[in-house]
CSV table of C-alpha atoms in Angstrom, one decimal:
chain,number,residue,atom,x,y,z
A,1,UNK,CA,-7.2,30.6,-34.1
A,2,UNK,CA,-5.5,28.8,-31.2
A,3,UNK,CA,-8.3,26.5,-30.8
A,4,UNK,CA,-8.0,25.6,-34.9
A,5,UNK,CA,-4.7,24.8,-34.6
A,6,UNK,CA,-5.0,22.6,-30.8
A,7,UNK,CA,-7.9,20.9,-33.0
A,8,UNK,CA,-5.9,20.4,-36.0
A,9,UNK,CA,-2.9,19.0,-33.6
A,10,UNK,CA,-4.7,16.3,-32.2
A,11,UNK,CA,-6.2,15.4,-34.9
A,12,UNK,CA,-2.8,15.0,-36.6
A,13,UNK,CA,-1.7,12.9,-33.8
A,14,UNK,CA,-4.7,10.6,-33.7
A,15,UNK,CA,-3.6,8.4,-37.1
A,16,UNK,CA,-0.6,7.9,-35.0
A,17,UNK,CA,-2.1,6.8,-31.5
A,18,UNK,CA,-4.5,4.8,-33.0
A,19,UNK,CA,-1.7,2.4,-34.8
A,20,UNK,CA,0.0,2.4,-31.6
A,21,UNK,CA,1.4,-1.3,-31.5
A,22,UNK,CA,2.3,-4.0,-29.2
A,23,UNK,CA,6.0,-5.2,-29.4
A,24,UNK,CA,5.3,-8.0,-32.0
A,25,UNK,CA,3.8,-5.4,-34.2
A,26,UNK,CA,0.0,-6.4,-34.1
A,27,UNK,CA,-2.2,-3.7,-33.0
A,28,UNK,CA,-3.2,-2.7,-29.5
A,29,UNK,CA,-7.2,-2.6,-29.4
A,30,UNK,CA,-9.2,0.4,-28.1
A,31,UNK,CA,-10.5,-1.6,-25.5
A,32,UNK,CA,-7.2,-0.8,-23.9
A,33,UNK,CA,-7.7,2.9,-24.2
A,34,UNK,CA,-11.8,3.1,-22.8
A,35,UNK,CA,-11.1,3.1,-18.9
A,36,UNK,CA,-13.7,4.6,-17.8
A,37,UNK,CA,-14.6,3.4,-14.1
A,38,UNK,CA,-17.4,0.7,-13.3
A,39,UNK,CA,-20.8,2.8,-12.7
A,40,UNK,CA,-22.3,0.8,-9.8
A,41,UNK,CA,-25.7,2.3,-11.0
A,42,UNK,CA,-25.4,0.1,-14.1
A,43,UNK,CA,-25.1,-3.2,-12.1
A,44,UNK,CA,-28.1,-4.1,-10.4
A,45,UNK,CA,-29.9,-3.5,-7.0
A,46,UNK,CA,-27.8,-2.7,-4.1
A,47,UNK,CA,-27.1,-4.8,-1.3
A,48,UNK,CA,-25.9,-3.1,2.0
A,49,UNK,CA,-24.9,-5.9,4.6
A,50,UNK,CA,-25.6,-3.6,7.3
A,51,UNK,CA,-29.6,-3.9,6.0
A,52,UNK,CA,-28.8,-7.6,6.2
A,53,UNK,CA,-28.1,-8.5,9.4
A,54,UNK,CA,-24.1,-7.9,9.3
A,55,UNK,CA,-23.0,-5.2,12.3
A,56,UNK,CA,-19.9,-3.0,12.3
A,57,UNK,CA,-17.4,-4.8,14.8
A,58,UNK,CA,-14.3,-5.7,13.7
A,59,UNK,CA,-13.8,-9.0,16.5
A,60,UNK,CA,-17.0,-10.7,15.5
A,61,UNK,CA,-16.9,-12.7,12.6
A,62,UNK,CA,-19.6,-12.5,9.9
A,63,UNK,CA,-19.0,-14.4,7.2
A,64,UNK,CA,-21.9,-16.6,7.1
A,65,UNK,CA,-24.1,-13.1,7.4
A,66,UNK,CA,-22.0,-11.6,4.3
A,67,UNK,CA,-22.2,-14.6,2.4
A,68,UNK,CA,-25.9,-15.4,2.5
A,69,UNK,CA,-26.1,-11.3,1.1
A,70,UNK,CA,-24.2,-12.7,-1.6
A,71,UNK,CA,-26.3,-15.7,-2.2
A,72,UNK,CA,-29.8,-13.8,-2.2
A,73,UNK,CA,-28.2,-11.1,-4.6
A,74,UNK,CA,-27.2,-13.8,-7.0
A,75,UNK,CA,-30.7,-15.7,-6.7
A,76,UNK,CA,-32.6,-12.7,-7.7
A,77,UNK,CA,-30.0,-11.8,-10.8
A,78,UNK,CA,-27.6,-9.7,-9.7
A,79,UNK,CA,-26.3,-7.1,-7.5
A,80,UNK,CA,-24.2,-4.8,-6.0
A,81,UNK,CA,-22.7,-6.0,-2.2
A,82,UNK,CA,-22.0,-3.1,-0.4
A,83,UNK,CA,-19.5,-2.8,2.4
A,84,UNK,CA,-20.0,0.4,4.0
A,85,UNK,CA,-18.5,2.7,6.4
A,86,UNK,CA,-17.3,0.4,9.8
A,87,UNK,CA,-14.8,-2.5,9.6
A,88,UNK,CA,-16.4,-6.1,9.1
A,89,UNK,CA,-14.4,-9.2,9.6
A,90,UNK,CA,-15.1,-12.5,7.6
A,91,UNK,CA,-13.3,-15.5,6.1
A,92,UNK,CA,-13.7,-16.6,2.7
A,93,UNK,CA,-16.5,-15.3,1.0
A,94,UNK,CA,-17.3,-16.7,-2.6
A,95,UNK,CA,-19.2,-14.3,-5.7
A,96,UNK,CA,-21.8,-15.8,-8.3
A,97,UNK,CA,-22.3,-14.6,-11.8
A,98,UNK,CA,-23.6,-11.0,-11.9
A,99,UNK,CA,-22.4,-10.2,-8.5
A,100,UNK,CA,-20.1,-7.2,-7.6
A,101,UNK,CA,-18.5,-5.9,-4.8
A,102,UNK,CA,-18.0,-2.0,-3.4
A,103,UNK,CA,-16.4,-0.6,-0.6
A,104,UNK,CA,-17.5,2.6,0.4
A,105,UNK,CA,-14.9,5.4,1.4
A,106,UNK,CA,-14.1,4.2,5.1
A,107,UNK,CA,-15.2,0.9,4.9
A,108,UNK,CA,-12.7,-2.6,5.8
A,109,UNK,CA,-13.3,-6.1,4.8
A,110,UNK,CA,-11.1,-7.6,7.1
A,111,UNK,CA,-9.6,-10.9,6.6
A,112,UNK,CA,-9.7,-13.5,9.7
A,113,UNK,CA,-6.6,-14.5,10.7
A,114,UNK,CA,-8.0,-17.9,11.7
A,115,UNK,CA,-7.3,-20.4,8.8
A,116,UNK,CA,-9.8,-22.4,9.9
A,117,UNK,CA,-12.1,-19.6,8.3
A,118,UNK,CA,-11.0,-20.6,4.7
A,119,UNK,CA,-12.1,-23.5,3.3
A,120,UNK,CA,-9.9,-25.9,1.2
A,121,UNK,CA,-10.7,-25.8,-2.6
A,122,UNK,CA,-9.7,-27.1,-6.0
A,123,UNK,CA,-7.5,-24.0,-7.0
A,124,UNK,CA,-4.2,-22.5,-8.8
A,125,UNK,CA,-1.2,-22.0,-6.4
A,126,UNK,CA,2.5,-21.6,-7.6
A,127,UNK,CA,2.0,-23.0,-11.1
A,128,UNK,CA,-0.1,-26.1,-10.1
A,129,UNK,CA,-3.7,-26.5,-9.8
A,130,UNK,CA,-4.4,-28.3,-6.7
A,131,UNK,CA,-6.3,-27.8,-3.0
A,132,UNK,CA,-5.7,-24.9,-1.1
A,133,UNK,CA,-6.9,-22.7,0.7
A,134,UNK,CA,-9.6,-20.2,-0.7
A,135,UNK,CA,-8.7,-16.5,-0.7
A,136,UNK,CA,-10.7,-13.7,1.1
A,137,UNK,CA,-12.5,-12.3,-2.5
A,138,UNK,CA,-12.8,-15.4,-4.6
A,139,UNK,CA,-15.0,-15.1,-7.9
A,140,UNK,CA,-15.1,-17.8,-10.3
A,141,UNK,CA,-16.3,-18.1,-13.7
A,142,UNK,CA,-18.2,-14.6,-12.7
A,143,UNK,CA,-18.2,-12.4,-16.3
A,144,UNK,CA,-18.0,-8.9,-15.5
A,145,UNK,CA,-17.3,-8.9,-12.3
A,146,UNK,CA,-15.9,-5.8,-10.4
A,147,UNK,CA,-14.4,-5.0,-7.2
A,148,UNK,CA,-14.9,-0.5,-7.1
A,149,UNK,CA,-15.0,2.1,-4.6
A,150,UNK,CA,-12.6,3.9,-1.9
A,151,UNK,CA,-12.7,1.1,0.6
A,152,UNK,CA,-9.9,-1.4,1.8
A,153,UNK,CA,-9.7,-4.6,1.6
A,154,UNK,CA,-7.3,-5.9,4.6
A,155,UNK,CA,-6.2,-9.0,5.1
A,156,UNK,CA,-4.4,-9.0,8.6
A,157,UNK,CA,-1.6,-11.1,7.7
A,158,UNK,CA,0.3,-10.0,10.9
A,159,UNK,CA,-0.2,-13.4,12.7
A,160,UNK,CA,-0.2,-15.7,9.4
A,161,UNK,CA,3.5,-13.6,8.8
A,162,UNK,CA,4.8,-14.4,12.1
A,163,UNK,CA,4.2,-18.2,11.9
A,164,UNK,CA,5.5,-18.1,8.7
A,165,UNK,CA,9.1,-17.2,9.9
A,166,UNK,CA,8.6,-18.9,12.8
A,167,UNK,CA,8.4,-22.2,11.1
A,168,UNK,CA,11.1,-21.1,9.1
A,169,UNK,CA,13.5,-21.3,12.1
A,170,UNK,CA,13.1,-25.0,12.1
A,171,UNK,CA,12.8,-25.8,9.1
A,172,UNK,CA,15.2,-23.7,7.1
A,173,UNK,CA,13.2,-24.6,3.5
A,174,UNK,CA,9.9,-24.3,4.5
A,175,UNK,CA,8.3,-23.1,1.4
A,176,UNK,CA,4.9,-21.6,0.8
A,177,UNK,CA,3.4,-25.3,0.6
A,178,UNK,CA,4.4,-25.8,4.0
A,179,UNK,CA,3.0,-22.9,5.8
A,180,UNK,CA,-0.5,-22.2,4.1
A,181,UNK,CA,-2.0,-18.9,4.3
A,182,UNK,CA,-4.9,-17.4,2.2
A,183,UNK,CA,-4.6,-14.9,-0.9
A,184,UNK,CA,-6.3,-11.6,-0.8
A,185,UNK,CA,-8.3,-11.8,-3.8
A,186,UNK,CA,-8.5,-14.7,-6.6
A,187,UNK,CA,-9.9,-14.7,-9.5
A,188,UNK,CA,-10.1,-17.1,-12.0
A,189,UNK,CA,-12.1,-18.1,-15.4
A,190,UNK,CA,-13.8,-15.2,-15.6
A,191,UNK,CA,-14.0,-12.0,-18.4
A,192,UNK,CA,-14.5,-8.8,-18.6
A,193,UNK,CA,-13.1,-8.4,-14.6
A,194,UNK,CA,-12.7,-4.6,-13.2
A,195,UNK,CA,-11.0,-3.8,-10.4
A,196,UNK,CA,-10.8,0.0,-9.4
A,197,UNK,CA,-10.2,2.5,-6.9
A,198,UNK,CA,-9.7,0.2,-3.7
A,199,UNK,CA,-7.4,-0.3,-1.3
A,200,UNK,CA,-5.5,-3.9,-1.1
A,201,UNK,CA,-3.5,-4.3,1.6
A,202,UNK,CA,-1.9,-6.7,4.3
A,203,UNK,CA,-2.5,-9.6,2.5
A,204,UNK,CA,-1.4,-12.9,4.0
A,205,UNK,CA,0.0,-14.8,1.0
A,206,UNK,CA,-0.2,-13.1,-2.7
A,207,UNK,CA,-2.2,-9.8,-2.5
A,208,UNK,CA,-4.2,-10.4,-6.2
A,209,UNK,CA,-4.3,-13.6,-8.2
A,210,UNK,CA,-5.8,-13.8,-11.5
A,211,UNK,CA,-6.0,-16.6,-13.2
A,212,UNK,CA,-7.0,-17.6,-17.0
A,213,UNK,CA,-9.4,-14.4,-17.6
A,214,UNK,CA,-9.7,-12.3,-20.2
A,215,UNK,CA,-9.8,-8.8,-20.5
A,216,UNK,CA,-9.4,-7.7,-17.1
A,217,UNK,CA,-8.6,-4.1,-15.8
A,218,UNK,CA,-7.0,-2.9,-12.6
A,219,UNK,CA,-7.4,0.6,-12.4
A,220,UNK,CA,-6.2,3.2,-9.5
A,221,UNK,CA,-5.6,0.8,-7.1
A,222,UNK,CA,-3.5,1.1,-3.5
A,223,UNK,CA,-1.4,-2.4,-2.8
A,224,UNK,CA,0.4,-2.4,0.0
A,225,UNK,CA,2.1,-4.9,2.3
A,226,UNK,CA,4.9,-4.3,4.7
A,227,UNK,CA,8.8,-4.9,4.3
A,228,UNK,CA,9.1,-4.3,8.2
A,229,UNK,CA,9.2,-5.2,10.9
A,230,UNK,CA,7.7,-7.7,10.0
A,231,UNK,CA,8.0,-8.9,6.2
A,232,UNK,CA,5.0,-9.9,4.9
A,233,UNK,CA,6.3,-13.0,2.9
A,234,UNK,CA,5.1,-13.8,-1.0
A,235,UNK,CA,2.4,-11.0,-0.8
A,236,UNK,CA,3.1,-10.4,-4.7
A,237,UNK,CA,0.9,-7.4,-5.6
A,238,UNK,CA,-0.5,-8.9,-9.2
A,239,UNK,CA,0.3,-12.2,-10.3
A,240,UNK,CA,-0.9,-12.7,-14.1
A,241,UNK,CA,-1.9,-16.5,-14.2
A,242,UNK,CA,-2.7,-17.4,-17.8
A,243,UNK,CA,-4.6,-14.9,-19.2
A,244,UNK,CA,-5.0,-12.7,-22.4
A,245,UNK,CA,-5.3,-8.5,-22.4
A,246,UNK,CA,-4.8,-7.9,-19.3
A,247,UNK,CA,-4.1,-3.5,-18.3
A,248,UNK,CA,-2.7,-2.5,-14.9
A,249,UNK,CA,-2.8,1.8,-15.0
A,250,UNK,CA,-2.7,4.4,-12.2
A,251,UNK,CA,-1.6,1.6,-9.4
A,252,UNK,CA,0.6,2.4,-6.6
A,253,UNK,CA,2.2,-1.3,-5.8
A,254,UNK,CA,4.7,-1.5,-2.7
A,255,UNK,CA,5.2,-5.5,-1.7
A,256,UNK,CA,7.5,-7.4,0.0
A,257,UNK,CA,7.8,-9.6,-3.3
A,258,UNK,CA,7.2,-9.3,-6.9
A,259,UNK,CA,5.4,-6.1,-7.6
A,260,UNK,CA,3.8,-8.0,-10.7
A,261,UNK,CA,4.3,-11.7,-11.9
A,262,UNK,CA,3.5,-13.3,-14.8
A,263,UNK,CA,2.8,-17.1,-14.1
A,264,UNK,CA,1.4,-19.9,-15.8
A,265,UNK,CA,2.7,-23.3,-15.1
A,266,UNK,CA,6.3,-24.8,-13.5
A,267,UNK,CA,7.6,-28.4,-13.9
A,268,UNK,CA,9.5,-30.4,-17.2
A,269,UNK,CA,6.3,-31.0,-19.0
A,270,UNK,CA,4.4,-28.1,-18.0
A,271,UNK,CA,3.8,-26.7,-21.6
A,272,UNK,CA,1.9,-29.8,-21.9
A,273,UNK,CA,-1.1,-29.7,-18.8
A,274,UNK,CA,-4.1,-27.8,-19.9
A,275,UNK,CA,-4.2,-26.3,-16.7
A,276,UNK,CA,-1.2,-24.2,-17.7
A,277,UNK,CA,-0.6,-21.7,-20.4
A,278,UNK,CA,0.3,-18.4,-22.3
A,279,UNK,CA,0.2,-14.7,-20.8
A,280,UNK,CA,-0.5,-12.5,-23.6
A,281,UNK,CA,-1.4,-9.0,-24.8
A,282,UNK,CA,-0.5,-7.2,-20.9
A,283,UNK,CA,0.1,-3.4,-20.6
A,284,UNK,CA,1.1,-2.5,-17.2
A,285,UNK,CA,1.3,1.9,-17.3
A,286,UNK,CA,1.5,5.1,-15.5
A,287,UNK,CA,1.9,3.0,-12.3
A,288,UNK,CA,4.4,3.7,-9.0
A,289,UNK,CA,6.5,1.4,-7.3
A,290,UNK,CA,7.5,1.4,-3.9
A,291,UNK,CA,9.6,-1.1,-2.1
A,292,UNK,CA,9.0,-4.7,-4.0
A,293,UNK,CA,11.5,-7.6,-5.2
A,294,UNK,CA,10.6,-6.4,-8.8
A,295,UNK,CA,8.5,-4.6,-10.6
A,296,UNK,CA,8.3,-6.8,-13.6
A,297,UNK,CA,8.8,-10.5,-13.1
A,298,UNK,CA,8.8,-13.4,-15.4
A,299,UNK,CA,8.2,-16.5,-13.7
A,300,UNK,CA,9.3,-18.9,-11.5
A,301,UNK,CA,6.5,-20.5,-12.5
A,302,UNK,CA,5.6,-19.5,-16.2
A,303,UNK,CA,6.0,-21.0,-19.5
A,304,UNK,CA,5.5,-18.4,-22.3
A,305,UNK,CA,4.4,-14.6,-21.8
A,306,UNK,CA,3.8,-12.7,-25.3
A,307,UNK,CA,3.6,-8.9,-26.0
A,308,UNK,CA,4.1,-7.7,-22.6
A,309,UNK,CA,4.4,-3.7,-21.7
A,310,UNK,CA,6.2,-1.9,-18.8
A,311,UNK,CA,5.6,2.0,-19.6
A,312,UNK,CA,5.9,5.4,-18.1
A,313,UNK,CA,6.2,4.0,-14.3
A,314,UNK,CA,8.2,5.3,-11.2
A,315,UNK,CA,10.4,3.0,-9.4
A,316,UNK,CA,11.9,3.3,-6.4
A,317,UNK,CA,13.3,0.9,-3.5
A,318,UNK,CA,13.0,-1.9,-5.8
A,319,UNK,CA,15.4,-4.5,-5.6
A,320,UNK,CA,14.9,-5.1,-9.8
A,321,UNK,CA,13.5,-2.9,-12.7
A,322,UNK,CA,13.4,-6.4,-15.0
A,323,UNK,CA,13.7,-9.9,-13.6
A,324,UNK,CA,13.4,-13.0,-16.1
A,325,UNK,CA,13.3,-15.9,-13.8
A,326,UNK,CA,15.1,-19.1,-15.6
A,327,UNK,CA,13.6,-21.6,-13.9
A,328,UNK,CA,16.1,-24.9,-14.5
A,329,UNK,CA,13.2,-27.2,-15.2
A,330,UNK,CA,10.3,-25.6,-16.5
A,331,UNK,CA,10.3,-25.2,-20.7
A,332,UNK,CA,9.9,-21.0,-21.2
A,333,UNK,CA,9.6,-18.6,-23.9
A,334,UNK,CA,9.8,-15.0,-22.9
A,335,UNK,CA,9.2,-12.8,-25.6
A,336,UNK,CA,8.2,-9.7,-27.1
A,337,UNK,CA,8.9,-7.7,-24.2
A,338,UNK,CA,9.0,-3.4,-23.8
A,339,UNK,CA,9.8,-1.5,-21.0
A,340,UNK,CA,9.9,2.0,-21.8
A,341,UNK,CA,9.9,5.8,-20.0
A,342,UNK,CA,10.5,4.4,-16.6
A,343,UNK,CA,12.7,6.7,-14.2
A,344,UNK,CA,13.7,5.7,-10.4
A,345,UNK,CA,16.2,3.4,-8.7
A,346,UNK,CA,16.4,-0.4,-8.0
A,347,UNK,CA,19.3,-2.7,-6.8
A,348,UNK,CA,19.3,-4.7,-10.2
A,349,UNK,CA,18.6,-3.1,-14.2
A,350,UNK,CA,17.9,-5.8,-15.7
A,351,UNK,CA,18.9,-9.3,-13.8
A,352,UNK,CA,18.6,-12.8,-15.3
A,353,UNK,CA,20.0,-15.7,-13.9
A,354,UNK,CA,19.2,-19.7,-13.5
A,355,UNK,CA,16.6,-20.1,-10.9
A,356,UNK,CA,16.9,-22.9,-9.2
A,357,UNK,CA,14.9,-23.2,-5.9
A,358,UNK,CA,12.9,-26.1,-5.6
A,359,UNK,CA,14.8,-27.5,-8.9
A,360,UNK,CA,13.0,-31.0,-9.6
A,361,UNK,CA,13.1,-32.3,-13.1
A,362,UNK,CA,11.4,-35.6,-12.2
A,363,UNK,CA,10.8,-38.4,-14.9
A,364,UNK,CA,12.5,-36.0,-17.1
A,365,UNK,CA,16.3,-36.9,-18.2
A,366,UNK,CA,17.1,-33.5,-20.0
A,367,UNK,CA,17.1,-29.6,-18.8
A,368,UNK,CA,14.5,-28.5,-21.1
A,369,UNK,CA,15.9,-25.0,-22.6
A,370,UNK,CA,14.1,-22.2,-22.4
A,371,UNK,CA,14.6,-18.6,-24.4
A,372,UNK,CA,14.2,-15.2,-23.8
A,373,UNK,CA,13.9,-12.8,-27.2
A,374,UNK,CA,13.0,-9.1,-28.5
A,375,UNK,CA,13.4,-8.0,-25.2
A,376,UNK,CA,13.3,-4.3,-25.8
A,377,UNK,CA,14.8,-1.5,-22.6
A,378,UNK,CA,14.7,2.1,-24.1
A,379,UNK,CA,13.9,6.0,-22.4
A,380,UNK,CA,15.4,4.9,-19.0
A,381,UNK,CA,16.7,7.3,-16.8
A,382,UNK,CA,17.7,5.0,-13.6
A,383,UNK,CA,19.7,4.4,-11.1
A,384,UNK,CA,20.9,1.5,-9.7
A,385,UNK,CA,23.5,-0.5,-7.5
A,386,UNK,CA,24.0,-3.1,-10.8
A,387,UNK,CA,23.6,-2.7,-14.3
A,388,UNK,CA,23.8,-6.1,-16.0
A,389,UNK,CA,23.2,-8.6,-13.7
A,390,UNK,CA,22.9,-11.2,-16.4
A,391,UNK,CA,24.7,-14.4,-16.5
A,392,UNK,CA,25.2,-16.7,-19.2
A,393,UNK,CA,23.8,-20.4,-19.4
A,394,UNK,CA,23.4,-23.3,-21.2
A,395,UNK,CA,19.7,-23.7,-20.7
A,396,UNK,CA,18.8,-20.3,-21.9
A,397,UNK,CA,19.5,-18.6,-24.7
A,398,UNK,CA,18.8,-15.0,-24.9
A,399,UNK,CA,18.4,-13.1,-28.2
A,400,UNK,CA,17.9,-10.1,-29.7
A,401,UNK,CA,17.9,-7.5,-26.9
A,402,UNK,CA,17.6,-4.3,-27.9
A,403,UNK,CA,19.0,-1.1,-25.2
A,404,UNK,CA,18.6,2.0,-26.6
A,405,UNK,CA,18.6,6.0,-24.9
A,406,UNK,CA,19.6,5.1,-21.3
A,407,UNK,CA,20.8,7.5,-18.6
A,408,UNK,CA,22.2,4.8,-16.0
A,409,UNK,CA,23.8,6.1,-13.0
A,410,UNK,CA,25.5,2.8,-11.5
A,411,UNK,CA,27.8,1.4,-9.0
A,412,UNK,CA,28.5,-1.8,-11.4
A,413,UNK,CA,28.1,-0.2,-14.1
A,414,UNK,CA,30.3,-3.0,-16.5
A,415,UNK,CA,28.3,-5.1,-19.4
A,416,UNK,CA,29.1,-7.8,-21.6
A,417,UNK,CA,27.3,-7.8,-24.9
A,418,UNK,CA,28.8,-11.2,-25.8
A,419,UNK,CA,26.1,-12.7,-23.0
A,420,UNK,CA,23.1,-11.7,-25.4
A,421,UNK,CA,24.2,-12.1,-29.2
A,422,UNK,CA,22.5,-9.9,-31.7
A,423,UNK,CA,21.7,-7.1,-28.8
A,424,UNK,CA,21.5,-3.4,-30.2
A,425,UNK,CA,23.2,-1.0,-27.6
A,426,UNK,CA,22.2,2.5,-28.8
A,427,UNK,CA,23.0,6.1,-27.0
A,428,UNK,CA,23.3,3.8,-24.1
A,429,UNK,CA,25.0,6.0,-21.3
A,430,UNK,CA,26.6,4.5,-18.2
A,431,UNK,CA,28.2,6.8,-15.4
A,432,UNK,CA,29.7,5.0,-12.4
């Protein structure tokens, strides 16, 4: 009898989960719901380095070895690169169409911390697409491509931190332009991407770029980058670069920036370079924050993000919940927005101001205004040092924001509902 009515109970509730919807209303596809992890069985012959030539020795560099596995894989169709157990240290190493790469349990890819070992390429940095250095894990235009296993993936940013702050002491404004360092993994033009089980960690410069994919997955992963005693600056955990259905579950992200960024373009005509675009359709769930600048950022360098989730997370150390960077002269449209069941602690609730580092309308005359609308905050029980850092401008306009059943435990615990008109404030509980 119990079992009838357990079967009869889900069945009930499956109508509903089914026409579960993003914030705009249209329907969130399956494809968001079938996780299952990549099956390294299913992709090919198997490629250990070590049967290859490559040797366990964490000073000698072997990136020529690991790269020409790589290559042969791709020119026989396929395969699976396999890092095991032992710690291998390499610069830049570049994957072909039906290639994949697993770490076993114990095994390090270890980035150099010689930039000479990354080449320059045509890439996407910071909103623009120009030369730069490559990253460690670079796959482009690569369908299906995965990154699985229990392995790390380190990228020994200790040096590449230090001269960053270094430089910084003589030139107060150095900016990440001025002191290059490589990203941990980059992505870009690709579909279908899987990224499981690993472990991310110490990247120089952002930790995981992705950049206009589609349908990509990052499932159980371990990003990690220290706060001290060193901080390990701009090592953003995910930035989102242009891309459509995009599901972050089951991460634990700790970074001494922006847990996860949505990008896609900066500058006063930036919604008008093909390079640049939309981030749409993203559901980031059941994750855990540690120490990070935010754990949902819009921006700086982002023109329109569309339908994006925030859902039954933990937070704590962050210095923001919800940051919407307006960025003074970059065009942006921030909109359909949820974050919902989150519990923890961060400096700021929800914090939007004008951003104006490295402000530079150039041939442009006007601010170009940007918006921000159906932002929805609901079934948060937080704590925080500020409430409502939001501040009014004339080059936003911020519309129907909707609060509704939050426990707020607050130092600042004041808000002005004149700053967003049409904002619905329901059961919205603030204790001081």
């Amino acid at each position: 009898m119990k079992f009838v009515t357990l079967v009869c109970s889900l069945l009930f509730c499956l109508p509903s989960f089914a026409q579960e919807k993003f914030p705009d209303g249209t329907l969130i596809p399956d494809w968001f719901r079938q996780n299952e992890i990549v099956n390294i069985e299913t992709l090919g012959s198997k490629y250990k380095i070590t049967d290859h030539g490559v040797v366990n020795d964490s000073t000698l560099l072997q990136t020529e070895k690991i790269q020409a596995v790589i290559d042969q894989a791709s020119s026989k169709g396929g395969g699976v690169i396999i890092i095991p157990k032992g710690t291998y240290l390499s610069g830049a190493l570049f994957f072909k169409p039906k290639t994949h790469l697993y770490l076993e349990e114990g095994a390090v890819l270890k980035g150099s911390d010689d930039i000479s070992n990354f080449p320059i390429i045509n890439t996407r940095i910071e909103g623009q697409s120009l030369k730069y250095f490559a990253a460690l894990v670079n796959a482009d235009k690569v369908d299906g491509f995965t990154i699985s296993g229990k392995g790390t993936i380190n990228g020994n940013g200790l040096r590449y931190w230090k001269s960053f702050w270094l430089r910084r002491t003589v030139i107060p404004k150095c900016t990440n332009m001025d002191e290059l360092r490589p990203r941990l993994v980059h992505i870009s033009n690709s579909n279908d991407v899987q990224l499981s089980g690993v472990r991310l960690i110490n990247s120089p410069f952002w930790t995981t770029h992705i950049y206009k994919c589609n349908n990509v997955k990052l499932l159980g992963l371990y990003i990690f980058s220290p706060a001290a005693p060193v901080k390990a600056p701009s090592t953003d955990a995910i930035d989102i670069d242009v891309c459509n259905n995009v599901l972050v579950k089951n991460c634990y992200l700790s970074v001494n920036d922006d847990a996860i960024a949505l990008k896609g373009g900066k500058g006063p005509w930036a919604d008008k370079d093909s390079n640049n675009g939309s981030n749409t359709n993203i559901i980031i769930e059941d994750c855990t924050y540690g120490f990070c600048h935010s754990a949902l950022t819009c921006g700086s360098e982002s023109i329109h993000n569309r339908n994006i989730i925030l859902r039954r997370c933990t937070i704590n150390q962050a210095s923001r919940l919800l940051w919407l960077k307006m960025r003074a002269d970059t065009p942006q449209n921030y909109e359909y927005i949820l974050v919902e069941d989150i519990k923890g602690n961060a400096k700021s609730f929800l914090y939007i101001k004008p951003w104006t580092q490295f402000f530079d309308l150039k041939d442009r005359k006007d601010i170009p205004m940007s918006y921000s609308d159906h932002v929805t905050m609901r079934n948060i029980d937080f704590e925080c040092d500020v409430f409502f850092n939001v501040s009014a401008s004339e080059q936003y306009k911020l519309t129907n924001f909707k609060f509704e059943n939050l426990n707020i435990k607050a130092k600042d615990g004041e808000y002005d509902k004149s700053i967003i008109p049409s904002s619905e404030w329901n059961n919205v509980k603030v204790n001081q």
